[in-house]
PDB file of C-alpha atoms in Angstrom:
ATOM      1  CA  UNK A   1     -94.158  -5.133 -71.974  1.00 80.00           C
ATOM      2  CA  UNK A   2     -92.766  -6.986 -69.178  1.00 85.00           C
ATOM      3  CA  UNK A   3     -90.290  -9.803 -69.157  1.00 85.00           C
ATOM      4  CA  UNK A   4     -90.082 -12.338 -66.349  1.00 87.00           C
ATOM      5  CA  UNK A   5     -87.732 -15.307 -65.550  1.00 87.00           C
ATOM      6  CA  UNK A   6     -88.533 -18.324 -63.607  1.00 89.00           C
ATOM      7  CA  UNK A   7     -85.091 -20.014 -62.466  1.00 87.00           C
ATOM      8  CA  UNK A   8     -87.003 -23.187 -61.557  1.00 92.00           C
ATOM      9  CA  UNK A   9     -88.552 -23.680 -64.790  1.00 92.00           C
ATOM     10  CA  UNK A  10     -85.445 -22.132 -66.568  1.00 91.00           C
ATOM     11  CA  UNK A  11     -88.116 -20.284 -68.959  1.00 92.00           C
ATOM     12  CA  UNK A  12     -88.353 -16.537 -69.738  1.00 90.00           C
ATOM     13  CA  UNK A  13     -91.748 -15.007 -70.366  1.00 92.00           C
ATOM     14  CA  UNK A  14     -92.377 -11.841 -72.551  1.00 90.00           C
ATOM     15  CA  UNK A  15     -95.642 -10.224 -71.713  1.00 91.00           C
ATOM     16  CA  UNK A  16     -97.176  -7.915 -74.417  1.00 90.00           C
ATOM     17  CA  UNK A  17    -100.721  -7.789 -72.620  1.00 92.00           C
ATOM     18  CA  UNK A  18    -102.277  -8.656 -69.298  1.00 91.00           C
ATOM     19  CA  UNK A  19    -105.117 -10.374 -71.136  1.00 94.00           C
ATOM     20  CA  UNK A  20    -105.798 -14.017 -70.336  1.00 94.00           C
ATOM     21  CA  UNK A  21    -104.515 -16.674 -72.723  1.00 94.00           C
ATOM     22  CA  UNK A  22    -107.213 -18.521 -74.927  1.00 96.00           C
ATOM     23  CA  UNK A  23    -104.713 -20.811 -76.977  1.00 97.00           C
ATOM     24  CA  UNK A  24    -100.960 -21.391 -77.058  1.00 97.00           C
ATOM     25  CA  UNK A  25     -99.311 -22.479 -80.288  1.00 96.00           C
ATOM     26  CA  UNK A  26     -96.115 -24.486 -79.744  1.00 96.00           C
ATOM     27  CA  UNK A  27     -93.701 -23.106 -82.455  1.00 94.00           C
ATOM     28  CA  UNK A  28     -90.843 -25.461 -81.705  1.00 93.00           C
ATOM     29  CA  UNK A  29     -90.157 -27.692 -78.441  1.00 94.00           C
ATOM     30  CA  UNK A  30     -88.690 -24.409 -76.486  1.00 94.00           C
ATOM     31  CA  UNK A  31     -90.790 -21.702 -77.851  1.00 94.00           C
ATOM     32  CA  UNK A  32     -94.639 -21.136 -77.164  1.00 95.00           C
ATOM     33  CA  UNK A  33     -96.741 -18.494 -78.147  1.00 95.00           C
ATOM     34  CA  UNK A  34     -99.654 -17.038 -76.138  1.00 96.00           C
ATOM     35  CA  UNK A  35    -102.802 -15.628 -77.970  1.00 96.00           C
ATOM     36  CA  UNK A  36    -106.070 -14.010 -76.477  1.00 96.00           C
ATOM     37  CA  UNK A  37    -108.409 -14.337 -79.438  1.00 95.00           C
ATOM     38  CA  UNK A  38    -106.263 -13.156 -82.425  1.00 93.00           C
ATOM     39  CA  UNK A  39    -104.126 -11.150 -80.507  1.00 93.00           C
ATOM     40  CA  UNK A  40    -100.563 -12.315 -79.595  1.00 94.00           C
ATOM     41  CA  UNK A  41    -100.105 -11.791 -75.793  1.00 95.00           C
ATOM     42  CA  UNK A  42     -96.943 -13.185 -74.879  1.00 94.00           C
ATOM     43  CA  UNK A  43     -94.247 -15.569 -75.860  1.00 94.00           C
ATOM     44  CA  UNK A  44     -92.495 -18.240 -73.722  1.00 95.00           C
ATOM     45  CA  UNK A  45     -88.915 -19.358 -74.312  1.00 93.00           C
ATOM     46  CA  UNK A  46     -88.149 -22.553 -72.403  1.00 95.00           C
ATOM     47  CA  UNK A  47     -84.571 -23.790 -71.520  1.00 93.00           C
ATOM     48  CA  UNK A  48     -83.524 -20.100 -71.899  1.00 90.00           C
ATOM     49  CA  UNK A  49     -80.106 -20.764 -70.063  1.00 87.00           C
ATOM     50  CA  UNK A  50     -78.996 -22.910 -72.986  1.00 89.00           C
ATOM     51  CA  UNK A  51     -79.452 -19.726 -75.257  1.00 84.00           C
ATOM     52  CA  UNK A  52     -78.244 -16.925 -73.262  1.00 79.00           C
ATOM     53  CA  UNK A  53     -75.742 -16.943 -70.387  1.00 75.00           C
ATOM     54  CA  UNK A  54     -77.463 -17.230 -66.904  1.00 72.00           C
ATOM     55  CA  UNK A  55     -75.543 -13.922 -65.997  1.00 70.00           C
ATOM     56  CA  UNK A  56     -77.029 -12.101 -68.614  1.00 67.00           C
ATOM     57  CA  UNK A  57     -80.829 -13.174 -68.461  1.00 65.00           C
ATOM     58  CA  UNK A  58     -81.607 -10.440 -66.265  1.00 64.00           C
ATOM     59  CA  UNK A  59     -80.319  -7.758 -68.454  1.00 64.00           C
ATOM     60  CA  UNK A  60     -81.466  -8.876 -71.559  1.00 61.00           C
ATOM     61  CA  UNK A  61     -82.569  -5.795 -73.837  1.00 60.00           C
ATOM     62  CA  UNK A  62     -85.287  -6.749 -76.388  1.00 60.00           C
ATOM     63  CA  UNK A  63     -85.665  -4.747 -79.757  1.00 60.00           C
ATOM     64  CA  UNK A  64     -88.933  -4.969 -81.610  1.00 58.00           C
ATOM     65  CA  UNK A  65     -90.114  -2.781 -84.631  1.00 54.00           C
ATOM     66  CA  UNK A  66     -92.075   0.284 -83.656  1.00 54.00           C
ATOM     67  CA  UNK A  67     -95.247  -1.067 -85.326  1.00 50.00           C
ATOM     68  CA  UNK A  68     -95.360  -3.674 -82.107  1.00 49.00           C
ATOM     69  CA  UNK A  69     -94.249  -1.281 -79.449  1.00 48.00           C
ATOM     70  CA  UNK A  70     -96.998  -0.148 -77.130  1.00 48.00           C
TER      71      UNK A  70
END
């Protein structure tokens, strides 16, 4: 898993795979999920600084159930 932040776009991207996206679903105006076929490969959170203090964006800790961990 890899997490990046683009300050110009104010977006955080969580990568689960290096595969290329074949489709993107917009769950909300600020939340997109990328798929390669049926496999979820990434999540993009837009306008992230409205959800997390900018000083904390680079130190976020993400937790997920073991079944999703690589």
